[in-house]
Amino acid sequence: MNQSEKTNDVKKYSLAADGRKVLSRNFRVSEFRCHDGSDAILISDSLVKLLQKIRDHFSAPLIINSGYRTPSHDKRSGGSGAGYHTKGMAADIRISGVEPITIAAYAQSLLGKSGGVECGAYPSGGYVHVDVRPGKWRAVKASGAINYLTVSSLYPTVRNGSRGQTVIILQRALNSAGFDCGAADGICGKNTVAAIRAYQSAHNLDIDGICGKNTWNSICKQA
């Protein structure tokens, strides 16, 4: 999608009058409603197109945890009251049986150098935030962290000595895949490096103990 597709395409709907209206092959207006019970719903056509592409790719129901939010509900949900949810341009989503890191990686590939993607990875499940802003925004959030961490790319290179929420996400993914990092503490030390090397060996990747683009791509596909 180019920038022009992501601007001036937000429509206003009524939950009572339009709730059952079909927006695309798999989405209706009611799925984007605000959870405070408000009747008005703002929805971007570009957002619907993005969600339909993600749903089609994974061939599984895509659940919208949070779509449109009124400013007051957005504040109660921890937002600023003026974010992209309040503009009808954002959704927090999940797909049963698909890890958030995998969904987020695919969403990022669709959006390219624009739009927002946040990967929220937790020990059991998680969420992915996507939005169709004109600019680019990427962030990660691992369980236990109070705030998200803004990053240039969702999954930057992790090597010996790397720290932070992205490392936690990697450690959990490796542990889940059977490559033991020990505790997911957000510090890439010898155990995590050894797990990366073991994963690379098992998946015919260059064995350097560094989780770069190719290793991340493999992990996201396997998760």
Short mmCIF file of C-alpha atoms in Angstrom, two decimals:
data_model
loop_
_atom_site.label_atom_id
_atom_site.label_comp_id
_atom_site.label_asym_id
_atom_site.label_seq_id
_atom_site.Cartn_x
_atom_site.Cartn_y
_atom_site.Cartn_z
CA MET A 1 0.00 0.00 0.00
CA ASN A 2 1.29 3.46 -0.80
CA GLN A 3 0.79 6.54 1.32
CA SER A 4 -2.18 7.84 -0.68
CA GLU A 5 -4.06 4.63 0.09
CA LYS A 6 -3.64 5.21 3.80
CA THR A 7 -5.05 8.74 3.99
CA ASN A 8 -8.56 10.16 3.68
CA ASP A 9 -10.19 6.72 3.49
CA VAL A 10 -11.71 6.57 6.98
CA LYS A 11 -15.46 6.10 7.07
CA LYS A 12 -17.90 6.56 9.94
CA TYR A 13 -20.37 3.79 10.74
CA SER A 14 -23.12 3.15 13.26
CA LEU A 15 -22.96 -0.05 15.30
CA ALA A 16 -26.76 -0.21 15.45
CA ALA A 17 -27.38 0.53 11.77
CA ASP A 18 -24.26 -0.87 10.13
CA GLY A 19 -22.95 -3.51 12.53
CA ARG A 20 -23.61 -6.40 10.14
CA LYS A 21 -22.30 -4.54 7.08
CA VAL A 22 -19.66 -6.54 5.21
CA LEU A 23 -16.40 -4.67 4.73
CA SER A 24 -14.43 -7.46 3.07
CA ARG A 25 -14.59 -11.22 2.61
CA ASN A 26 -14.01 -11.90 6.31
CA PHE A 27 -14.73 -8.68 8.22
CA ARG A 28 -17.84 -6.82 9.32
CA VAL A 29 -18.25 -3.38 10.87
CA SER A 30 -19.12 -4.74 14.33
CA GLU A 31 -15.69 -6.36 14.69
CA PHE A 32 -14.10 -2.89 14.84
CA ARG A 33 -16.46 -1.47 17.50
CA CYS A 34 -15.20 0.32 20.57
CA HIS A 35 -15.47 -1.79 23.72
CA ASP A 36 -17.08 1.06 25.66
CA GLY A 37 -20.33 0.39 23.80
CA SER A 38 -20.31 3.56 21.69
CA ASP A 39 -22.45 3.49 18.57
CA ALA A 40 -20.06 5.41 16.30
CA ILE A 41 -17.23 3.44 14.66
CA LEU A 42 -14.44 4.85 12.49
CA ILE A 43 -12.78 2.40 10.08
CA SER A 44 -10.07 2.94 7.47
CA ASP A 45 -10.56 1.04 4.21
CA SER A 46 -6.77 0.56 4.04
CA LEU A 47 -6.80 -1.06 7.48
CA VAL A 48 -9.48 -3.52 6.38
CA LYS A 49 -7.44 -4.38 3.26
CA LEU A 50 -4.33 -4.93 5.39
CA LEU A 51 -6.16 -7.22 7.84
CA GLN A 52 -7.71 -9.19 4.99
CA LYS A 53 -4.26 -9.79 3.47
CA ILE A 54 -2.95 -11.02 6.82
CA ARG A 55 -6.00 -13.25 7.30
CA ASP A 56 -5.64 -14.69 3.79
CA HIS A 57 -1.93 -15.39 4.27
CA PHE A 58 -2.46 -17.46 7.41
CA SER A 59 -5.75 -19.03 6.24
CA ALA A 60 -7.16 -18.73 9.73
CA PRO A 61 -9.65 -16.49 11.56
CA LEU A 62 -8.12 -13.16 12.57
CA ILE A 63 -9.49 -11.82 15.83
CA ILE A 64 -9.60 -8.05 16.41
CA ASN A 65 -8.96 -7.55 20.11
CA SER A 66 -9.26 -3.78 19.80
CA GLY A 67 -10.23 -1.73 16.77
CA TYR A 68 -11.75 1.73 16.98
CA ARG A 69 -11.49 3.46 20.35
CA THR A 70 -13.17 6.64 21.50
CA PRO A 71 -10.63 9.09 22.98
CA SER A 72 -11.87 8.38 26.52
CA HIS A 73 -11.68 4.61 26.07
CA ASP A 74 -8.24 4.93 24.50
CA LYS A 75 -7.01 6.73 27.63
CA ARG A 76 -8.53 4.05 29.86
CA SER A 77 -6.69 1.46 27.75
CA GLY A 78 -3.37 3.17 28.34
CA GLY A 79 -3.28 5.26 25.18
CA SER A 80 -2.92 8.99 24.71
CA GLY A 81 -6.52 9.58 23.68
CA ALA A 82 -5.39 10.73 20.25
CA GLY A 83 -3.66 7.69 18.74
CA TYR A 84 -4.44 5.80 15.58
CA HIS A 85 -7.10 3.66 17.25
CA THR A 86 -9.12 6.86 17.78
CA LYS A 87 -8.77 7.68 14.08
CA GLY A 88 -10.05 4.27 12.96
CA MET A 89 -6.66 3.42 11.51
CA ALA A 90 -5.38 0.78 13.96
CA ALA A 91 -6.21 -2.66 15.30
CA ASP A 92 -4.75 -5.04 17.87
CA ILE A 93 -5.05 -8.55 16.50
CA ARG A 94 -4.32 -12.21 17.13
CA ILE A 95 -4.66 -15.50 15.27
CA SER A 96 -5.15 -18.68 17.24
CA GLY A 97 -2.21 -21.02 16.83
CA VAL A 98 0.08 -18.41 15.25
CA GLU A 99 2.77 -16.74 17.34
CA PRO A 100 2.71 -12.92 17.51
CA ILE A 101 6.28 -12.69 16.18
CA THR A 102 5.17 -14.47 13.01
CA ILE A 103 2.12 -12.26 12.47
CA ALA A 104 4.12 -9.11 13.17
CA ALA A 105 6.89 -10.11 10.76
CA TYR A 106 4.38 -10.68 7.97
CA ALA A 107 2.56 -7.41 8.70
CA GLN A 108 5.91 -5.60 8.54
CA SER A 109 6.64 -7.19 5.15
CA LEU A 110 3.32 -5.88 3.81
CA LEU A 111 3.73 -2.35 5.14
CA GLY A 112 7.32 -1.84 4.05
CA LYS A 113 8.49 1.66 4.95
CA SER A 114 5.18 2.91 6.31
CA GLY A 115 2.50 1.99 8.83
CA GLY A 116 2.83 0.87 12.42
CA VAL A 117 3.57 -2.60 13.79
CA GLU A 118 4.04 -3.55 17.43
CA CYS A 119 4.78 -7.10 18.53
CA GLY A 120 3.55 -7.92 22.03
CA ALA A 121 4.97 -11.31 22.96
CA TYR A 122 4.01 -13.05 26.19
CA PRO A 123 4.69 -16.51 27.68
CA SER A 124 1.20 -17.56 26.65
CA GLY A 125 0.01 -15.76 23.55
CA GLY A 126 0.29 -12.04 22.94
CA TYR A 127 -0.93 -9.51 20.40
CA VAL A 128 0.11 -7.56 17.33
CA HIS A 129 -0.77 -3.90 16.81
CA VAL A 130 -1.01 -2.76 13.20
CA ASP A 131 -1.94 0.65 11.84
CA VAL A 132 -1.95 2.45 8.51
CA ARG A 133 -0.29 5.74 9.44
CA PRO A 134 1.57 7.47 6.58
CA GLY A 135 4.91 7.25 8.42
CA LYS A 136 6.76 4.25 9.77
CA TRP A 137 6.70 3.03 13.40
CA ARG A 138 7.93 -0.27 14.83
CA ALA A 139 7.95 -1.45 18.45
CA VAL A 140 8.20 -4.54 20.62
CA LYS A 141 6.86 -5.31 24.07
CA ALA A 142 7.69 -8.37 26.13
CA SER A 143 5.79 -9.51 29.21
CA GLY A 144 6.97 -7.80 32.37
CA ALA A 145 7.90 -4.57 30.59
CA ILE A 146 5.83 -1.51 31.46
CA ASN A 147 6.28 0.21 28.12
CA TYR A 148 6.97 -0.82 24.56
CA LEU A 149 10.40 -0.30 23.04
CA THR A 150 10.57 1.58 19.74
CA VAL A 151 12.93 -0.06 17.25
CA SER A 152 14.02 0.67 13.68
CA SER A 153 13.05 -2.86 12.69
CA LEU A 154 10.91 -5.28 14.68
CA TYR A 155 13.69 -7.81 14.99
CA PRO A 156 17.11 -6.11 14.94
CA THR A 157 20.33 -8.13 15.06
CA VAL A 158 20.92 -9.84 18.40
CA ARG A 159 24.47 -10.83 19.30
CA ASN A 160 26.54 -11.53 22.40
CA GLY A 161 25.97 -8.65 24.82
CA SER A 162 22.68 -7.45 23.31
CA ARG A 163 20.01 -6.53 25.84
CA GLY A 164 16.37 -5.59 25.93
CA GLN A 165 12.86 -6.69 25.07
CA THR A 166 13.81 -7.96 21.63
CA VAL A 167 16.24 -10.38 23.28
CA ILE A 168 13.45 -11.63 25.55
CA ILE A 169 11.25 -12.28 22.49
CA LEU A 170 14.10 -14.18 20.83
CA GLN A 171 14.85 -16.21 23.96
CA ARG A 172 11.23 -17.24 24.34
CA ALA A 173 11.02 -18.22 20.68
CA LEU A 174 14.16 -20.33 20.93
CA ASN A 175 13.04 -21.96 24.19
CA SER A 176 9.65 -22.78 22.65
CA ALA A 177 11.40 -24.33 19.65
CA GLY A 178 13.46 -26.59 21.94
CA PHE A 179 16.72 -24.63 21.91
CA ASP A 180 17.38 -23.88 25.57
CA CYS A 181 18.47 -20.33 26.41
CA GLY A 182 17.76 -20.68 30.10
CA ALA A 183 15.74 -17.86 31.66
CA ALA A 184 14.38 -15.27 29.24
CA ASP A 185 16.17 -12.41 30.98
CA GLY A 186 16.73 -10.06 28.05
CA ILE A 187 20.50 -10.54 28.09
CA CYS A 188 22.23 -12.33 25.22
CA GLY A 189 24.96 -14.26 26.98
CA LYS A 190 26.69 -17.57 26.37
CA ASN A 191 23.53 -19.68 26.80
CA THR A 192 21.58 -17.63 24.29
CA VAL A 193 24.48 -17.56 21.83
CA ALA A 194 24.75 -21.35 22.13
CA ALA A 195 21.00 -21.69 21.51
CA ILE A 196 21.24 -19.46 18.43
CA ARG A 197 24.12 -21.56 17.09
CA ALA A 198 22.19 -24.78 17.74
CA TYR A 199 19.14 -23.37 15.96
CA GLN A 200 21.25 -22.26 13.00
CA SER A 201 22.85 -25.67 12.74
CA ALA A 202 19.49 -27.43 12.81
CA HIS A 203 18.08 -25.17 10.08
CA ASN A 204 21.07 -25.08 7.71
CA LEU A 205 21.94 -21.46 8.42
CA ASP A 206 25.37 -19.89 8.82
CA ILE A 207 26.48 -20.86 12.32
CA ASP A 208 27.77 -17.62 13.79
CA GLY A 209 25.72 -17.29 17.00
CA ILE A 210 24.27 -14.00 15.75
CA CYS A 211 20.54 -13.65 15.16
CA GLY A 212 20.37 -11.48 12.05
CA LYS A 213 17.88 -11.20 9.20
CA ASN A 214 18.12 -14.79 7.95
CA THR A 215 17.90 -16.36 11.40
CA TRP A 216 15.01 -14.12 12.41
CA ASN A 217 13.18 -14.94 9.18
CA SER A 218 13.58 -18.64 9.86
CA ILE A 219 12.45 -18.33 13.49
CA CYS A 220 9.37 -16.34 12.50
CA LYS A 221 8.40 -18.96 9.92
CA GLN A 222 8.94 -21.82 12.36
CA ALA A 223 7.19 -20.22 15.36
#
